[in-house]
Short mmCIF file of N, CA and C in Angstrom, two decimals:
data_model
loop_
_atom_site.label_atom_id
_atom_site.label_comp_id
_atom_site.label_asym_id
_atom_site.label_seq_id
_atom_site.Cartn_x
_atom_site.Cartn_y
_atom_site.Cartn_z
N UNK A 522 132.92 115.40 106.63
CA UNK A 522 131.91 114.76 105.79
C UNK A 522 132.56 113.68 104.92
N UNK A 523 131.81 112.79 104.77
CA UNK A 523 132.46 111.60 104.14
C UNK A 523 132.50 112.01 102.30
N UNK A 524 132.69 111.62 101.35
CA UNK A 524 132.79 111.58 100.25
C UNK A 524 131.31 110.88 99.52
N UNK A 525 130.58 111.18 98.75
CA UNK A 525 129.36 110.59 97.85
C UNK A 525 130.01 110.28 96.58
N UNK A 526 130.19 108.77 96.24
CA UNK A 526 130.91 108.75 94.84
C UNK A 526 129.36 108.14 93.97
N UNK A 527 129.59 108.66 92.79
CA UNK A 527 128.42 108.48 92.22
C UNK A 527 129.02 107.79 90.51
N UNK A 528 128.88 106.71 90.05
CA UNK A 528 129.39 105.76 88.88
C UNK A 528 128.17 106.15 87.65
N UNK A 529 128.59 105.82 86.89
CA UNK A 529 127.84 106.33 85.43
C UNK A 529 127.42 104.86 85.00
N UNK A 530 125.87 105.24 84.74
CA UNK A 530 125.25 104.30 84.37
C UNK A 530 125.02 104.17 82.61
N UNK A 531 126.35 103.53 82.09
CA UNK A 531 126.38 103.35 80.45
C UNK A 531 125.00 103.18 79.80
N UNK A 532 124.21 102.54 80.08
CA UNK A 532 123.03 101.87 79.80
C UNK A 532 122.20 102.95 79.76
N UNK A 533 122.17 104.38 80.71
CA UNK A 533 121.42 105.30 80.09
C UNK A 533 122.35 106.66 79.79
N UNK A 534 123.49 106.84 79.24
CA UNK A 534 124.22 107.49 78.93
C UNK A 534 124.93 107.45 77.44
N UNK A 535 125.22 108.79 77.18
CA UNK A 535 125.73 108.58 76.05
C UNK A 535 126.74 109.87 75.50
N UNK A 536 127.95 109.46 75.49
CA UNK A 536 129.28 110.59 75.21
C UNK A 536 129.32 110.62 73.61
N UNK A 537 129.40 112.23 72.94
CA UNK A 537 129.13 112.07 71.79
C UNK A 537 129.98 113.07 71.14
N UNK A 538 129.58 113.06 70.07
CA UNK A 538 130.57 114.71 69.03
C UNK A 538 129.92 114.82 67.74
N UNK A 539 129.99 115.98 67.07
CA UNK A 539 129.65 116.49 65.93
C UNK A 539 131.04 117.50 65.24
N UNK A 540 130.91 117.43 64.13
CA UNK A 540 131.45 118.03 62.97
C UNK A 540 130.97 118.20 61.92
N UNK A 541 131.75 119.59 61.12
CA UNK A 541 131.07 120.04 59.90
C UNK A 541 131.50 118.57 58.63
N UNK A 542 130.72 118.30 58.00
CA UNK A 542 131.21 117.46 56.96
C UNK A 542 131.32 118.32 55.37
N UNK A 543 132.47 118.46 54.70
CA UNK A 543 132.13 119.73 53.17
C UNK A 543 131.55 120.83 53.89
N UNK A 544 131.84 121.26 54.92
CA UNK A 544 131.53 122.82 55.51
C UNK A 544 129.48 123.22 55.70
N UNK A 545 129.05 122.09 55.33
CA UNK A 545 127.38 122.34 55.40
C UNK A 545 126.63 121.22 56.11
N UNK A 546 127.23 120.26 56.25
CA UNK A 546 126.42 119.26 57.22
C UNK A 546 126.85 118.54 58.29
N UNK A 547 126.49 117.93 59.34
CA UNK A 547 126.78 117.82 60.67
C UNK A 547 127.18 116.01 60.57
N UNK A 548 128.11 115.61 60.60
CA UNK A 548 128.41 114.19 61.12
C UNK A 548 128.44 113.92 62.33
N UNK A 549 127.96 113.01 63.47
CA UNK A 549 127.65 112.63 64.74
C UNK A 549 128.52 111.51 64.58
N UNK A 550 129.07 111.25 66.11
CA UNK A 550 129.83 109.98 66.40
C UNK A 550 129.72 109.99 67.81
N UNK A 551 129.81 108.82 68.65
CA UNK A 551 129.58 108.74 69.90
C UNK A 551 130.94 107.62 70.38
N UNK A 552 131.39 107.29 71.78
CA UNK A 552 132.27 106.62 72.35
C UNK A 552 131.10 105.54 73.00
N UNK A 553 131.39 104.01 72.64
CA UNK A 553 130.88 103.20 72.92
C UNK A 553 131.27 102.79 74.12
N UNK A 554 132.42 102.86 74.45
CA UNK A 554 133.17 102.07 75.87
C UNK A 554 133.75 103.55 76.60
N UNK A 555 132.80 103.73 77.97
CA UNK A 555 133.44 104.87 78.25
C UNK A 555 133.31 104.74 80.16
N UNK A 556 133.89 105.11 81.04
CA UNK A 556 133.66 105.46 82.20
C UNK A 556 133.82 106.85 82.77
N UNK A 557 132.99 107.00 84.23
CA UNK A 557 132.88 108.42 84.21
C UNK A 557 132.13 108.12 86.11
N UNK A 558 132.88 108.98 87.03
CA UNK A 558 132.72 109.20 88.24
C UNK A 558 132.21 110.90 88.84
N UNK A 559 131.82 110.54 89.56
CA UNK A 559 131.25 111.84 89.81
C UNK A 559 131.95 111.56 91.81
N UNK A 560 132.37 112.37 92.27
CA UNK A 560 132.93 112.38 93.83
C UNK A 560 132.41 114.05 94.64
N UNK A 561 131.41 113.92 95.57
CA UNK A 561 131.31 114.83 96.33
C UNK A 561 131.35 114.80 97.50
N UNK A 562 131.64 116.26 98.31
CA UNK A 562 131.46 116.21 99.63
C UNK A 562 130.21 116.70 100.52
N UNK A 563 129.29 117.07 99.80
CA UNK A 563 127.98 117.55 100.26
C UNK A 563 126.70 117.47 98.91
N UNK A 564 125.98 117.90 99.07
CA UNK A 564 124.43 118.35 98.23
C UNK A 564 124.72 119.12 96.82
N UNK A 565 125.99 120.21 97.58
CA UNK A 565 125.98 120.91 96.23
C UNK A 565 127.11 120.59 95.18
N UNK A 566 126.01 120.89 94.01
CA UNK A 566 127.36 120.13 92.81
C UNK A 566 128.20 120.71 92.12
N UNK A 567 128.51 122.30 93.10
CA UNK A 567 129.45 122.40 92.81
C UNK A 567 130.76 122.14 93.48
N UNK A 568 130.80 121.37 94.36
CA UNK A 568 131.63 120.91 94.89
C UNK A 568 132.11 119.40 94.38
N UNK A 569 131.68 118.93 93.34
CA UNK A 569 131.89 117.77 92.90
C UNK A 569 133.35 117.81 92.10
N UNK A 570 133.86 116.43 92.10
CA UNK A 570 135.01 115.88 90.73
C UNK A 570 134.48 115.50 90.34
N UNK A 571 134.58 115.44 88.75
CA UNK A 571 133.94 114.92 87.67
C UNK A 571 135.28 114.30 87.18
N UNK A 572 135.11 113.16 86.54
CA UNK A 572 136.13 112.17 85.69
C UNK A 572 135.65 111.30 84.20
N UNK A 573 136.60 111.44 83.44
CA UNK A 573 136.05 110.61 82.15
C UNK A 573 136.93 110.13 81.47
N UNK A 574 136.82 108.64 81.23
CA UNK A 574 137.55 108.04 79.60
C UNK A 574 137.09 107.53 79.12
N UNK A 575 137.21 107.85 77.87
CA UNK A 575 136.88 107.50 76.71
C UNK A 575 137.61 106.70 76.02
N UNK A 576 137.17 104.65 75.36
CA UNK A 576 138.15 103.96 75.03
C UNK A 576 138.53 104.62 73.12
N UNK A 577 138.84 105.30 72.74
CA UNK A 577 139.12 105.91 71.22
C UNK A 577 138.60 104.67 70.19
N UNK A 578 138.95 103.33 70.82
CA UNK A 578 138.95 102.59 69.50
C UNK A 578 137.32 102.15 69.74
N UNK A 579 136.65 102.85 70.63
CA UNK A 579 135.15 102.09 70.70
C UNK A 579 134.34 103.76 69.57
N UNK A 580 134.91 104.30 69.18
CA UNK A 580 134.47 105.52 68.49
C UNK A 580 133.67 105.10 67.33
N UNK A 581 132.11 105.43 67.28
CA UNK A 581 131.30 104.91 66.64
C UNK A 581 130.71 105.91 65.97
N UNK A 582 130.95 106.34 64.20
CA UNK A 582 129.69 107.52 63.22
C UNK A 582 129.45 106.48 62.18
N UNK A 583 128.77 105.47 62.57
CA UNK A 583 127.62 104.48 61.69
C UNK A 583 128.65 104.59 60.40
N UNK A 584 129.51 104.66 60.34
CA UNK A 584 130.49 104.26 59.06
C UNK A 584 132.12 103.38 59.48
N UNK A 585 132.04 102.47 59.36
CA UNK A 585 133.13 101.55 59.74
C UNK A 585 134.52 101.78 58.79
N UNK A 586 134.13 102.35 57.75
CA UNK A 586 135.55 102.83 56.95
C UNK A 586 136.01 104.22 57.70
N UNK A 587 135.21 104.76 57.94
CA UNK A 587 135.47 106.30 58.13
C UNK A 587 136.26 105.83 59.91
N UNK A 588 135.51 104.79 60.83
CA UNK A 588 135.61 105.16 61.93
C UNK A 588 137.38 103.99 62.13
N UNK A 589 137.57 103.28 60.87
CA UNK A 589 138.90 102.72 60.84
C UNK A 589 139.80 103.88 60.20
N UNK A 590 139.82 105.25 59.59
CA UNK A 590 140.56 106.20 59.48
C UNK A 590 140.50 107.13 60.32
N UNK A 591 139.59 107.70 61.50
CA UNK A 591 139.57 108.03 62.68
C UNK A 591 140.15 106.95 63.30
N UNK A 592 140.40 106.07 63.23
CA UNK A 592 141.64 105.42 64.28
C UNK A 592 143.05 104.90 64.25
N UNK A 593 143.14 105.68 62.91
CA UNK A 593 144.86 106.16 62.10
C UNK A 593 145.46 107.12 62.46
N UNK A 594 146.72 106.99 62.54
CA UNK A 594 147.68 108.17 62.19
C UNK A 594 147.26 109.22 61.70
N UNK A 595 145.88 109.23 60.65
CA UNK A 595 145.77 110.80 60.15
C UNK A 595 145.05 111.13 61.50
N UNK A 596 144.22 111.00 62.45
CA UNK A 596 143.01 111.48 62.95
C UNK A 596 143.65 110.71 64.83
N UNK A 597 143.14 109.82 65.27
CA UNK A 597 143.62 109.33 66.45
C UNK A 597 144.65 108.32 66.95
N UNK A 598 145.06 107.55 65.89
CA UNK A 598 145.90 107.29 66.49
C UNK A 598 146.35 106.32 67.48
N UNK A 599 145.50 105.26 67.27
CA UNK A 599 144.83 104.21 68.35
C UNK A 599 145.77 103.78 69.27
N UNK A 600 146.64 103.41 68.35
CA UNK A 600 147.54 102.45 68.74
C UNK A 600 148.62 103.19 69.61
N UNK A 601 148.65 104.15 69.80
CA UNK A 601 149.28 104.90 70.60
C UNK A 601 148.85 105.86 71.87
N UNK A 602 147.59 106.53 71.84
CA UNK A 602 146.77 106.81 72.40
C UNK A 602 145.70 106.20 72.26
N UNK A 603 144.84 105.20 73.59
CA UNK A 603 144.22 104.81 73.85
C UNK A 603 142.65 105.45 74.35
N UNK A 604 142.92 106.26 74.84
CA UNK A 604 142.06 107.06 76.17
C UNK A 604 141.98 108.62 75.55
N UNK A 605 141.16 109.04 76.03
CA UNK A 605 140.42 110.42 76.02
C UNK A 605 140.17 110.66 77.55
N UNK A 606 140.62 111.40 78.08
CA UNK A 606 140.86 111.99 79.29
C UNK A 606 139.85 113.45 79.55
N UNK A 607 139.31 113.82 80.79
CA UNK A 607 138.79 114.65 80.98
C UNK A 607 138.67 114.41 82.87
N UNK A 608 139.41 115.64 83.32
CA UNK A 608 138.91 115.71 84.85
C UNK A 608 138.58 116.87 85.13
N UNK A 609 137.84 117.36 85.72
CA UNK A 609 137.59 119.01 86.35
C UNK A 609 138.03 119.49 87.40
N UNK A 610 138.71 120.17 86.86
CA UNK A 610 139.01 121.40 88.09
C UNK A 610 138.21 122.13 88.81
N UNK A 611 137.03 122.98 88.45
CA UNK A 611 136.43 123.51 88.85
C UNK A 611 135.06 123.50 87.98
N UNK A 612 133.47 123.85 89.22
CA UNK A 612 132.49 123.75 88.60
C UNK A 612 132.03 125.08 89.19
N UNK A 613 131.28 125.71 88.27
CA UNK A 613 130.82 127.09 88.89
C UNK A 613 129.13 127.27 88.26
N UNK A 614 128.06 127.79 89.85
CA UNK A 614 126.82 127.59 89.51
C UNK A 614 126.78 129.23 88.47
N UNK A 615 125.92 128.82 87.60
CA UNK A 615 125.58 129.87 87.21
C UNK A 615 123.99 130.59 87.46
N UNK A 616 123.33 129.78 87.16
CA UNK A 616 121.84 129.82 87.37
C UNK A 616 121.10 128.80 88.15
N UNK A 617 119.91 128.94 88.32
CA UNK A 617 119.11 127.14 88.99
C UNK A 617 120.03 125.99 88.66
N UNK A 618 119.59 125.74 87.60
CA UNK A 618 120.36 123.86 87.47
C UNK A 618 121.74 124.39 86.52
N UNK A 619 121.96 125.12 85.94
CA UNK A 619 123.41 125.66 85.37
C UNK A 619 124.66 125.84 85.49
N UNK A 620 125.24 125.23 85.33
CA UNK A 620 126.91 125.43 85.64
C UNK A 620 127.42 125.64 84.66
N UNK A 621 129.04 125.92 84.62
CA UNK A 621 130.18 125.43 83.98
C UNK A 621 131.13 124.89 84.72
N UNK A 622 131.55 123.58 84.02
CA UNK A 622 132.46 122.70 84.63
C UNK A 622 133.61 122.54 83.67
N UNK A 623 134.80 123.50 84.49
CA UNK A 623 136.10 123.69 83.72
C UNK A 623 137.00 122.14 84.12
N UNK A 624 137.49 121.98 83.40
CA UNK A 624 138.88 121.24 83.57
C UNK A 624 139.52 120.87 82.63
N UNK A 625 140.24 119.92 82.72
CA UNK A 625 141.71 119.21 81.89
C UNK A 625 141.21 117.97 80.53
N UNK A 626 141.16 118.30 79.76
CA UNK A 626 141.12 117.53 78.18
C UNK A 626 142.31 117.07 77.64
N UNK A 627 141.78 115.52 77.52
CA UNK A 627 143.58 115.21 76.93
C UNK A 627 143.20 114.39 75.55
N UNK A 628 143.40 114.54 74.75
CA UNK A 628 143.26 113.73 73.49
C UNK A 628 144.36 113.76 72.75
N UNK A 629 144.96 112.45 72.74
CA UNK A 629 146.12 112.67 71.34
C UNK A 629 147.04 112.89 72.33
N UNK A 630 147.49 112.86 73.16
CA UNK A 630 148.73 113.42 74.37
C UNK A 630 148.98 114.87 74.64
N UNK A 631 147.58 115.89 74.12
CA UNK A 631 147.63 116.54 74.26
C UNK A 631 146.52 117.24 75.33
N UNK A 632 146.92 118.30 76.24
CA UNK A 632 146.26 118.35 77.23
C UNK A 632 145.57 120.14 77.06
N UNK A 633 144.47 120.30 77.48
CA UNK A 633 143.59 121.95 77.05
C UNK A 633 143.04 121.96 78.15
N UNK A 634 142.71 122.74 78.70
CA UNK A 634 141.84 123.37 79.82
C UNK A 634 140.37 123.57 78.57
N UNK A 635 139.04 123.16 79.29
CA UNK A 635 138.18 122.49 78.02
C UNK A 635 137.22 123.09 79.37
N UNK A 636 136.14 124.42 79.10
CA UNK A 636 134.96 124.24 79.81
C UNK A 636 133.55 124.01 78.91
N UNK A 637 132.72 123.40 79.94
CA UNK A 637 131.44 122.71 79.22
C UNK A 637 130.57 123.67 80.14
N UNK A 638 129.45 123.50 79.25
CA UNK A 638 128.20 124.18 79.45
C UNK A 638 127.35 122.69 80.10
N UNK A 639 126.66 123.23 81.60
CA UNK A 639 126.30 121.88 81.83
C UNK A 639 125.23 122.39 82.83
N UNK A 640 123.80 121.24 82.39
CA UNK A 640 122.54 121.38 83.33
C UNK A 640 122.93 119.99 84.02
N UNK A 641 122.18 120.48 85.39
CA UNK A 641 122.36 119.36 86.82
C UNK A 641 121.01 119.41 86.87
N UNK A 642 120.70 118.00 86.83
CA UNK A 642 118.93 117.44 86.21
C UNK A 642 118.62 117.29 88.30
N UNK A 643 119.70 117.39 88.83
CA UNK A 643 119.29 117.04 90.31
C UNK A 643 119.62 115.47 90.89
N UNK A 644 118.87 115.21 91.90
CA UNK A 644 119.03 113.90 92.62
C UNK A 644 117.32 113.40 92.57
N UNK A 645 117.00 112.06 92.44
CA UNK A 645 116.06 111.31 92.33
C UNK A 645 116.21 109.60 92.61
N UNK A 646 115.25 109.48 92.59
CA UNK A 646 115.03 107.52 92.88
C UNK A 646 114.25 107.15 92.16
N UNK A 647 115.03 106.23 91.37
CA UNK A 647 114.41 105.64 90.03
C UNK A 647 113.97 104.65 90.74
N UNK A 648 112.39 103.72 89.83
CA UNK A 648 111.39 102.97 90.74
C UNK A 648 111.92 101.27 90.81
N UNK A 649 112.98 101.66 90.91
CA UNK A 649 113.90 100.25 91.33
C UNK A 649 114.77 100.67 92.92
N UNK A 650 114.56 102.04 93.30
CA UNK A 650 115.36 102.60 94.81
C UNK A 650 116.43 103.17 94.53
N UNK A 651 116.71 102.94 93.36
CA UNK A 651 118.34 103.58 92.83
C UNK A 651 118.75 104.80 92.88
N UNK A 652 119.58 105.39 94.05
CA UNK A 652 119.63 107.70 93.94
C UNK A 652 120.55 107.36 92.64
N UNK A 653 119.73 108.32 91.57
CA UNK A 653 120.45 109.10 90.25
C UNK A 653 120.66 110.32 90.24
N UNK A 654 121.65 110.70 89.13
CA UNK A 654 121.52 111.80 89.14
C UNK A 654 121.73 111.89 87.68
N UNK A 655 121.16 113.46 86.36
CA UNK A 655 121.29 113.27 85.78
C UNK A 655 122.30 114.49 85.12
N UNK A 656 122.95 114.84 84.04
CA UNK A 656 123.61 115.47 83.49
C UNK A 656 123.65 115.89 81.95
N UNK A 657 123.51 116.88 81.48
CA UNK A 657 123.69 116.82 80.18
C UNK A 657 125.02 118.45 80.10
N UNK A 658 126.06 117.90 79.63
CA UNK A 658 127.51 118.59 79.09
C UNK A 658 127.66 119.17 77.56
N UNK A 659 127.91 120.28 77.32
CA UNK A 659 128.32 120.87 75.81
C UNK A 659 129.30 121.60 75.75
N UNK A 660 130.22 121.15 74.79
CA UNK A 660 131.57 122.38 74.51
C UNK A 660 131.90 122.06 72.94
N UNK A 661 132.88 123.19 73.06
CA UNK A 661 133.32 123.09 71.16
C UNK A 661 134.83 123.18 71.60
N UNK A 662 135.54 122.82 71.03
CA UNK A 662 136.90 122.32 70.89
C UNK A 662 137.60 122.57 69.33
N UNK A 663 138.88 122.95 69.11
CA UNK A 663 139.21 123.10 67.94
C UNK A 663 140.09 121.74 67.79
N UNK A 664 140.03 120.82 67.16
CA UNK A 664 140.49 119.31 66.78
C UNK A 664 142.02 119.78 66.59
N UNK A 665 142.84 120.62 66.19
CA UNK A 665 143.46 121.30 65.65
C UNK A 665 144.49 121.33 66.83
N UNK A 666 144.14 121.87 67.99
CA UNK A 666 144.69 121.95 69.44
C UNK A 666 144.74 120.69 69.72
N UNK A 667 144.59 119.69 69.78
CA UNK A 667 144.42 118.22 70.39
C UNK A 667 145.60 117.22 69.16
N UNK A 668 146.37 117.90 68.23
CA UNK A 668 147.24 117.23 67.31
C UNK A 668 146.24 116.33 66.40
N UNK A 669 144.69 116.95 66.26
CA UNK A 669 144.10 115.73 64.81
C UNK A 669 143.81 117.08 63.53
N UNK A 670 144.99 117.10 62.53
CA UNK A 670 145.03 118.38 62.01
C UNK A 670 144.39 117.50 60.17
N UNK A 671 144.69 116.43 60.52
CA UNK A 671 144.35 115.50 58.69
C UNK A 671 142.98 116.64 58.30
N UNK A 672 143.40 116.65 56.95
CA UNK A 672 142.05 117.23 56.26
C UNK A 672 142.05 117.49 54.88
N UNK A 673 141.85 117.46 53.96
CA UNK A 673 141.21 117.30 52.20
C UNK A 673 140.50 118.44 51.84
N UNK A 674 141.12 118.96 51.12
CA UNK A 674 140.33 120.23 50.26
C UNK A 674 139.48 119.81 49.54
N UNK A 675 138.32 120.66 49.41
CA UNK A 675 137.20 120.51 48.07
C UNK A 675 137.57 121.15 47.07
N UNK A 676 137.09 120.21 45.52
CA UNK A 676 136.93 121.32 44.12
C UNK A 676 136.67 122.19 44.20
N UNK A 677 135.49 122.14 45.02
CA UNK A 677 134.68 123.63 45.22
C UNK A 677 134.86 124.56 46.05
N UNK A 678 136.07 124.36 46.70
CA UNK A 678 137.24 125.29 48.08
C UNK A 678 136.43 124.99 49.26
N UNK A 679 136.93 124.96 50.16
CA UNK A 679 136.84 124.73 51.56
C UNK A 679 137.76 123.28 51.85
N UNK A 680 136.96 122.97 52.60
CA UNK A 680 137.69 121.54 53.40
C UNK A 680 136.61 120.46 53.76
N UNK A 681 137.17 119.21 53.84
CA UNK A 681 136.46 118.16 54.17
C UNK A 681 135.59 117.62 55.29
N UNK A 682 136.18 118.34 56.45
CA UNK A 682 136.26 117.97 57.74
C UNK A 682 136.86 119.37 58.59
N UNK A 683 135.32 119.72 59.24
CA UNK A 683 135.87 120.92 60.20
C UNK A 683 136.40 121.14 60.91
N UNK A 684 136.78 122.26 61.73
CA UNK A 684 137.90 122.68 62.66
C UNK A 684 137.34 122.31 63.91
N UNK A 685 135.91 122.47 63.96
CA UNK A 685 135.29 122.98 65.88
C UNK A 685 134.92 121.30 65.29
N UNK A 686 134.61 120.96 67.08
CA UNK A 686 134.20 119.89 67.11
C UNK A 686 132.91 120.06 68.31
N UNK A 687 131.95 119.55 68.50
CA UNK A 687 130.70 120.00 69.53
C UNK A 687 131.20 118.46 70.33
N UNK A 688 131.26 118.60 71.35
CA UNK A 688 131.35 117.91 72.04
C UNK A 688 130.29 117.73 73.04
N UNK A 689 129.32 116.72 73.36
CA UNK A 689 128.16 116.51 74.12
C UNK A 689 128.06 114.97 74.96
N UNK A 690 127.51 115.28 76.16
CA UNK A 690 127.22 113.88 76.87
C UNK A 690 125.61 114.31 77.49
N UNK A 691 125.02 112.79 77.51
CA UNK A 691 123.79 112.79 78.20
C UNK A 691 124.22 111.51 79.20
N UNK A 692 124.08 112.21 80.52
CA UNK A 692 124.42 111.24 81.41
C UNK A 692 123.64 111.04 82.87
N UNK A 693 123.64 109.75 83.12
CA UNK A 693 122.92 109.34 84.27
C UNK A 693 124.07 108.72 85.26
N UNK A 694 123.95 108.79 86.59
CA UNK A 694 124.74 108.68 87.44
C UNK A 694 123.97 108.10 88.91
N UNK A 695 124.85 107.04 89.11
CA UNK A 695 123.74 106.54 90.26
C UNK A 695 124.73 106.30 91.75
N UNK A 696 124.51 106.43 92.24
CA UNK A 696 125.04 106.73 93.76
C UNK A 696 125.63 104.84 93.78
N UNK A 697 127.15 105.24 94.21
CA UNK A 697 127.55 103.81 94.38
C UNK A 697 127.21 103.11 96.00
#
């Protein structure tokens, strides 16, 4: 069987993250410049490679001070690590459209075996002829494991900036 490579359509996709901010509220940030392949040998997806990078310095939470100290020495690190890495090793069905898709996380030069919680929206033809496919991915990650350890105590005890990080993509994929 030949190979189905399937390219990520940026334009309806979107790679993202959350964190605790002062231990009670959720800050969102997303990767503006990102690519992402999908490679199979048949119908089913669990037989697929999945691939992803992420450019670090396109890292966008609607605050331009905050997202120029996320790209320091305390937090990423730009200038040295470029890329956010993610390939899978393995995808396993769980239910109807349900998987988990284990593999390799690299952030910071550091590398984790990272599985996501992930629905397979299926195969379709968008009314331009285009086969898509769609995806939505979730995992939590400890920032901590990946070498981004910066963080600020409160007056009021705790910390500035949480440990887990939610990691999420909504993605569309169109048959190359």
């Amino acid at each position: 069987m030949t190979n189905t490579v399937w390219n990520i359509d940026p334009t309806h996709s979107e790679i993202g993250f959350k964190v605790k901010h002062m231990m009670f509220t959720n800050v969102s940030g997303k990767f503006n410049d990102f690519t992402s392949t999908i490679k199979n040998v048949d119908a089913a997806f669990e037989t697929s490679e999945i691939s992803f990078t992420a450019k670090v310095a396109s890292i966008d939470t609607n605050n331009a001070d905050r997202d120029t100290h996320l790209k320091s020495a305390d937090f990423f690190e730009t200038e040295l690590y470029q890329d956010i890495v993610f390939t899978s090793t393995s995808i396993q069905k769980k239910t109807d459209n349900y998987y988990v898709v284990t593999g390799m996380l690299t952030i910071k030069g550091e590398t984790k075996e990272v599985a996501f919680n992930a629905e397979y929206s299926g195969v379709l033809v968008d009314p331009w002829g285009n086969t898509k496919i769609g995806l939505s991915l979730e995992s939590k990650i400890n920032r901590k494991e990946f070498g981004l350890t910066w963080n600020a105590g409160l007056e009021t005890g705790g910390v500035l900036v949480g440990e887990d990080i939610k990691l999420f993509a909504e993605v569309q994929f169109a048959k190359a």
